Amino acid sequence: MTRSDGYLLDNRQTEAAERFDAFATLFDPTTFRHLEGFGVGPGWRCWEVGAGGTSVVSWLAKKVGPTGKVVATDIDTSRLAPAARPPVDVRVHDVGAHEPPGEGFDLVHARLVLVHVPDRERALASMVSALRPGGRLLIEDADPALQPLTCPDEYGPDQELANRLRGGFRQLLADRGADLAYGRRLPRLLRETGLHRVEADAYFPVASPACAALESATIRQIRDQLVTEGLATDADIDRHLVNVGSGTMDLTTAPMISAWGRRA
């Protein structure tokens, strides 16, 4: 993920690897379905924006083969080291502040990135400008305001606590400049950049072990901020983590909205 100063979910924190694993389990099938539909294959030039982890980068590398190229960028590339070999080119890069790392890309993809970028408009324009004529842009981002709950079925105090902590998480994100309603805007924003054949869909997991793993890692990662900001107590967090670990709660994530289009 790309972050600005003060980014809440730093890639170097211990829990980041757990979050990336959970994201891969939850969202890779949706991402790969879209990329397969584009026909990604040998010789393609791809830019993976705010790559964070390696799952999408490694998948693209296998698809494009030795005649292709995958430029994987992030502000923090510490977790991209295992993928840093041809055809993958890993670069430190801020999509909201720097010029694109090249041009003429067949594909530009960003997942769960732009919601956190302060200058989202510039970042989106940069990605579009890096496409070749006919190139594809795929942006996938969350919309926590569209579905703000951890437990949609709030039938007891444990579920109420989970949703209260999710509210604290949303507040911390918003305080750091995240746009919690960004996902729903993607189709319109892609059309406004001049892209053609814009479409979108959404994936919304309702209950899975990966949702529980993501919830546990996220709450542990932001624990200090929740307590410092008065949004929860240590006792609240300890109780919630025990509840999550019990495997008896139906936990979900914000919907991930995927929007794509083609440059004229």
Short mmCIF file of C-alpha atoms in Angstrom, two decimals:
data_model
loop_
_atom_site.label_atom_id
_atom_site.label_comp_id
_atom_site.label_asym_id
_atom_site.label_seq_id
_atom_site.Cartn_x
_atom_site.Cartn_y
_atom_site.Cartn_z
CA MET A 1 0.00 0.00 0.00
CA THR A 2 1.02 3.55 -0.55
CA ARG A 3 1.05 5.81 2.49
CA SER A 4 1.56 9.44 3.39
CA ASP A 5 3.33 10.64 6.51
CA GLY A 6 1.47 9.28 9.51
CA TYR A 7 -0.06 6.41 7.54
CA LEU A 8 -1.96 4.24 9.99
CA LEU A 9 -0.99 0.81 8.60
CA ASP A 10 2.76 0.89 8.08
CA ASN A 11 4.24 -1.94 6.00
CA ARG A 12 7.11 -2.40 8.46
CA GLN A 13 4.92 -3.29 11.41
CA THR A 14 4.81 -6.95 12.40
CA GLU A 15 1.12 -7.34 11.58
CA ALA A 16 1.52 -6.05 8.03
CA ALA A 17 2.54 -9.47 6.68
CA GLU A 18 -0.59 -11.02 8.20
CA ARG A 19 -2.73 -8.34 6.61
CA PHE A 20 -1.16 -8.89 3.18
CA ASP A 21 -1.75 -12.63 3.47
CA ALA A 22 -5.39 -12.03 4.37
CA PHE A 23 -5.83 -9.56 1.50
CA ALA A 24 -4.38 -12.13 -0.89
CA THR A 25 -6.75 -14.84 0.31
CA LEU A 26 -9.79 -12.55 0.21
CA PHE A 27 -9.19 -10.50 -2.91
CA ASP A 28 -6.71 -12.24 -5.24
CA PRO A 29 -9.41 -14.38 -6.90
CA THR A 30 -11.37 -11.24 -7.83
CA THR A 31 -8.28 -9.39 -9.02
CA PHE A 32 -7.02 -12.32 -11.06
CA ARG A 33 -10.45 -12.84 -12.62
CA HIS A 34 -10.37 -9.29 -13.95
CA LEU A 35 -6.77 -9.53 -15.13
CA GLU A 36 -7.46 -12.82 -16.89
CA GLY A 37 -10.37 -11.13 -18.61
CA PHE A 38 -8.02 -8.46 -19.96
CA GLY A 39 -5.89 -11.17 -21.54
CA VAL A 40 -2.68 -10.40 -19.64
CA GLY A 41 0.00 -12.53 -21.26
CA PRO A 42 3.54 -12.82 -22.63
CA GLY A 43 5.23 -9.54 -23.44
CA TRP A 44 2.84 -7.30 -21.51
CA ARG A 45 4.26 -4.27 -19.69
CA CYS A 46 2.52 -3.82 -16.33
CA TRP A 47 2.73 -1.30 -13.51
CA GLU A 48 1.58 -2.58 -10.10
CA VAL A 49 1.00 0.54 -7.99
CA GLY A 50 1.40 0.43 -4.21
CA ALA A 51 2.19 -3.25 -4.44
CA GLY A 52 2.86 -3.83 -0.73
CA GLY A 53 2.97 -7.63 -0.85
CA THR A 54 4.01 -10.01 -3.62
CA SER A 55 0.94 -12.04 -4.58
CA VAL A 56 -0.27 -9.91 -7.50
CA VAL A 57 3.26 -9.03 -8.61
CA SER A 58 4.28 -12.70 -8.75
CA TRP A 59 1.10 -13.64 -10.65
CA LEU A 60 1.74 -10.92 -13.22
CA ALA A 61 5.37 -11.96 -13.57
CA LYS A 62 4.35 -15.50 -14.49
CA LYS A 63 1.83 -14.21 -17.01
CA VAL A 64 4.09 -11.72 -18.83
CA GLY A 65 7.10 -14.05 -18.87
CA PRO A 66 10.67 -13.17 -19.79
CA THR A 67 9.60 -10.93 -22.69
CA GLY A 68 7.38 -8.79 -20.47
CA LYS A 69 7.93 -6.45 -17.55
CA VAL A 70 6.28 -5.77 -14.21
CA VAL A 71 7.18 -2.50 -12.48
CA ALA A 72 6.18 -2.86 -8.81
CA THR A 73 6.17 0.38 -6.84
CA ASP A 74 5.47 1.46 -3.28
CA ILE A 75 6.70 4.03 -0.78
CA ASP A 76 7.92 1.10 1.31
CA THR A 77 9.23 -1.82 -0.76
CA SER A 78 10.54 -3.85 2.18
CA ARG A 79 8.08 -6.71 1.57
CA LEU A 80 8.66 -6.83 -2.19
CA ALA A 81 12.22 -8.18 -1.98
CA PRO A 82 11.24 -11.82 -2.70
CA ALA A 83 9.75 -10.75 -6.05
CA ALA A 84 12.61 -8.47 -7.12
CA ARG A 85 13.98 -10.45 -10.05
CA PRO A 86 13.30 -10.32 -13.81
CA PRO A 87 10.79 -9.58 -15.16
CA VAL A 88 9.95 -7.65 -11.97
CA ASP A 89 11.48 -4.21 -11.39
CA VAL A 90 10.88 -2.99 -7.81
CA ARG A 91 11.04 0.76 -7.24
CA VAL A 92 10.44 3.13 -4.33
CA HIS A 93 7.77 5.50 -5.62
CA ASP A 94 4.94 7.72 -4.34
CA VAL A 95 2.11 7.62 -6.89
CA GLY A 96 0.57 10.79 -5.46
CA ALA A 97 3.75 12.85 -5.71
CA HIS A 98 6.10 11.41 -8.34
CA GLU A 99 5.98 11.11 -12.11
CA PRO A 100 5.08 7.64 -13.45
CA PRO A 101 7.95 5.12 -13.57
CA GLY A 102 7.60 4.80 -17.33
CA GLU A 103 5.02 5.00 -20.08
CA GLY A 104 3.36 2.79 -22.64
CA PHE A 105 2.08 0.26 -20.09
CA ASP A 106 -0.42 -2.33 -21.28
CA LEU A 107 -1.80 -2.55 -17.75
CA VAL A 108 -1.79 -0.35 -14.66
CA HIS A 109 -3.30 -1.81 -11.49
CA ALA A 110 -3.76 -0.53 -7.94
CA ARG A 111 -5.56 -2.38 -5.14
CA LEU A 112 -6.53 -0.78 -1.81
CA VAL A 113 -4.19 2.12 -2.50
CA LEU A 114 -5.90 5.32 -3.60
CA VAL A 115 -8.26 5.51 -0.63
CA HIS A 116 -5.16 6.33 1.43
CA VAL A 117 -3.40 8.71 -0.99
CA PRO A 118 -3.84 12.43 -0.14
CA ASP A 119 -3.62 13.60 -3.76
CA ARG A 120 -5.84 10.93 -5.28
CA GLU A 121 -6.67 13.05 -8.32
CA ARG A 122 -3.04 13.44 -9.29
CA ALA A 123 -2.35 9.76 -8.65
CA LEU A 124 -5.20 8.66 -10.90
CA ALA A 125 -4.15 11.04 -13.66
CA SER A 126 -0.60 9.73 -13.41
CA MET A 127 -1.72 6.14 -13.85
CA VAL A 128 -3.88 6.98 -16.86
CA SER A 129 -1.04 8.94 -18.49
CA ALA A 130 1.25 5.90 -18.16
CA LEU A 131 -1.01 3.71 -20.31
CA ARG A 132 -0.40 3.08 -23.99
CA PRO A 133 -3.33 3.67 -26.36
CA GLY A 134 -5.65 0.74 -25.72
CA GLY A 135 -4.00 0.00 -22.37
CA ARG A 136 -6.11 -1.08 -19.39
CA LEU A 137 -6.47 0.51 -15.97
CA LEU A 138 -7.86 -1.53 -13.06
CA ILE A 139 -8.46 0.28 -9.77
CA GLU A 140 -9.75 -1.69 -6.79
CA ASP A 141 -10.58 0.14 -3.59
CA ALA A 142 -12.64 -0.23 -0.47
CA ASP A 143 -15.73 1.75 0.45
CA PRO A 144 -16.01 1.53 4.26
CA ALA A 145 -18.83 4.09 4.32
CA LEU A 146 -20.93 1.90 2.03
CA GLN A 147 -20.81 -0.96 4.55
CA PRO A 148 -19.28 0.25 7.83
CA LEU A 149 -19.76 -2.80 10.07
CA THR A 150 -17.54 -5.67 11.15
CA CYS A 151 -20.60 -7.69 12.16
CA PRO A 152 -23.63 -6.92 9.97
CA ASP A 153 -25.67 -9.22 12.24
CA GLU A 154 -25.29 -7.26 15.48
CA TYR A 155 -27.21 -9.63 17.75
CA GLY A 156 -25.19 -9.38 20.97
CA PRO A 157 -22.62 -7.41 23.00
CA ASP A 158 -19.62 -9.05 21.32
CA GLN A 159 -20.85 -7.98 17.90
CA GLU A 160 -21.65 -4.50 19.23
CA LEU A 161 -18.09 -4.20 20.53
CA ALA A 162 -16.69 -5.34 17.18
CA ASN A 163 -18.67 -2.68 15.36
CA ARG A 164 -17.63 0.00 17.86
CA LEU A 165 -13.98 -0.85 17.28
CA ARG A 166 -14.55 -0.76 13.50
CA GLY A 167 -15.99 2.72 13.99
CA GLY A 168 -12.80 3.71 15.78
CA PHE A 169 -10.74 2.32 12.93
CA ARG A 170 -12.74 4.35 10.41
CA GLN A 171 -12.23 7.48 12.48
CA LEU A 172 -8.47 6.93 12.60
CA LEU A 173 -8.40 6.47 8.83
CA ALA A 174 -10.48 9.59 8.20
CA ASP A 175 -8.29 11.65 10.54
CA ARG A 176 -5.33 10.70 8.34
CA GLY A 177 -7.02 11.77 5.13
CA ALA A 178 -8.52 8.49 3.89
CA ASP A 179 -11.63 8.85 1.73
CA LEU A 180 -14.01 6.30 3.19
CA ALA A 181 -16.49 6.65 0.30
CA TYR A 182 -13.93 6.46 -2.50
CA GLY A 183 -14.77 3.06 -3.94
CA ARG A 184 -18.25 4.02 -5.15
CA ARG A 185 -16.83 6.98 -7.10
CA LEU A 186 -14.43 4.94 -9.18
CA PRO A 187 -16.61 4.38 -12.29
CA ARG A 188 -17.36 8.11 -12.59
CA LEU A 189 -13.75 9.10 -11.91
CA LEU A 190 -12.44 6.71 -14.57
CA ARG A 191 -14.89 8.11 -17.12
CA GLU A 192 -13.84 11.66 -16.20
CA THR A 193 -10.20 10.81 -16.99
CA GLY A 194 -11.29 9.96 -20.53
CA LEU A 195 -11.16 6.19 -20.26
CA HIS A 196 -13.53 4.18 -22.43
CA ARG A 197 -15.58 1.04 -21.78
CA VAL A 198 -15.66 1.70 -18.04
CA GLU A 199 -17.24 -1.03 -15.93
CA ALA A 200 -17.23 -1.95 -12.26
CA ASP A 201 -18.27 -4.62 -9.80
CA ALA A 202 -17.82 -5.32 -6.10
CA TYR A 203 -16.76 -8.17 -3.84
CA PHE A 204 -18.12 -8.35 -0.30
CA PRO A 205 -17.03 -11.31 1.86
CA VAL A 206 -19.54 -11.91 4.65
CA ALA A 207 -17.70 -14.50 6.75
CA SER A 208 -14.44 -16.38 6.30
CA PRO A 209 -11.31 -17.30 8.27
CA ALA A 210 -9.41 -14.67 6.25
CA CYS A 211 -11.80 -11.97 7.48
CA ALA A 212 -11.02 -13.03 11.06
CA ALA A 213 -7.28 -13.05 10.37
CA LEU A 214 -7.49 -9.57 8.83
CA GLU A 215 -9.54 -8.23 11.75
CA SER A 216 -7.12 -9.61 14.33
CA ALA A 217 -4.03 -8.25 12.58
CA THR A 218 -5.62 -4.84 11.98
CA ILE A 219 -6.79 -4.37 15.57
CA ARG A 220 -3.39 -5.41 16.92
CA GLN A 221 -1.68 -3.05 14.50
CA ILE A 222 -3.79 -0.02 15.48
CA ARG A 223 -4.18 -0.91 19.17
CA ASP A 224 -2.02 1.91 20.50
CA GLN A 225 -3.79 4.52 18.36
CA LEU A 226 -7.24 3.33 19.42
CA VAL A 227 -6.29 3.60 23.09
CA THR A 228 -4.39 6.89 22.75
CA GLU A 229 -7.31 8.53 20.93
CA GLY A 230 -9.79 7.31 23.55
CA LEU A 231 -11.65 5.15 21.05
CA ALA A 232 -11.22 1.93 23.04
CA THR A 233 -9.62 0.56 26.18
CA ASP A 234 -7.06 -2.19 26.44
CA ALA A 235 -9.76 -4.33 28.05
CA ASP A 236 -12.07 -3.74 25.06
CA ILE A 237 -9.35 -4.80 22.65
CA ASP A 238 -8.33 -7.86 24.65
CA ARG A 239 -11.95 -8.99 24.81
CA HIS A 240 -12.46 -8.44 21.09
CA LEU A 241 -9.33 -10.36 20.14
CA VAL A 242 -10.48 -13.31 22.24
CA ASN A 243 -13.88 -13.15 20.53
CA VAL A 244 -12.28 -13.08 17.09
CA GLY A 245 -10.00 -15.97 17.97
CA SER A 246 -12.94 -18.09 19.12
CA GLY A 247 -14.09 -18.55 15.52
CA THR A 248 -17.73 -17.98 16.49
CA MET A 249 -18.19 -14.50 15.02
CA ASP A 250 -19.30 -13.73 11.46
CA LEU A 251 -16.81 -11.02 10.47
CA THR A 252 -16.74 -9.12 7.21
CA THR A 253 -14.76 -6.38 5.47
CA ALA A 254 -15.73 -3.25 3.58
CA PRO A 255 -16.78 -4.00 -0.02
CA MET A 256 -13.91 -3.87 -2.51
CA ILE A 257 -15.07 -2.13 -5.67
CA SER A 258 -13.20 -2.94 -8.87
CA ALA A 259 -13.45 -0.46 -11.75
CA TRP A 260 -11.71 -0.73 -15.10
CA GLY A 261 -11.47 1.02 -18.42
CA ARG A 262 -9.37 1.37 -21.56
CA ARG A 263 -7.35 4.33 -22.78
CA ALA A 264 -8.41 5.57 -26.21
#
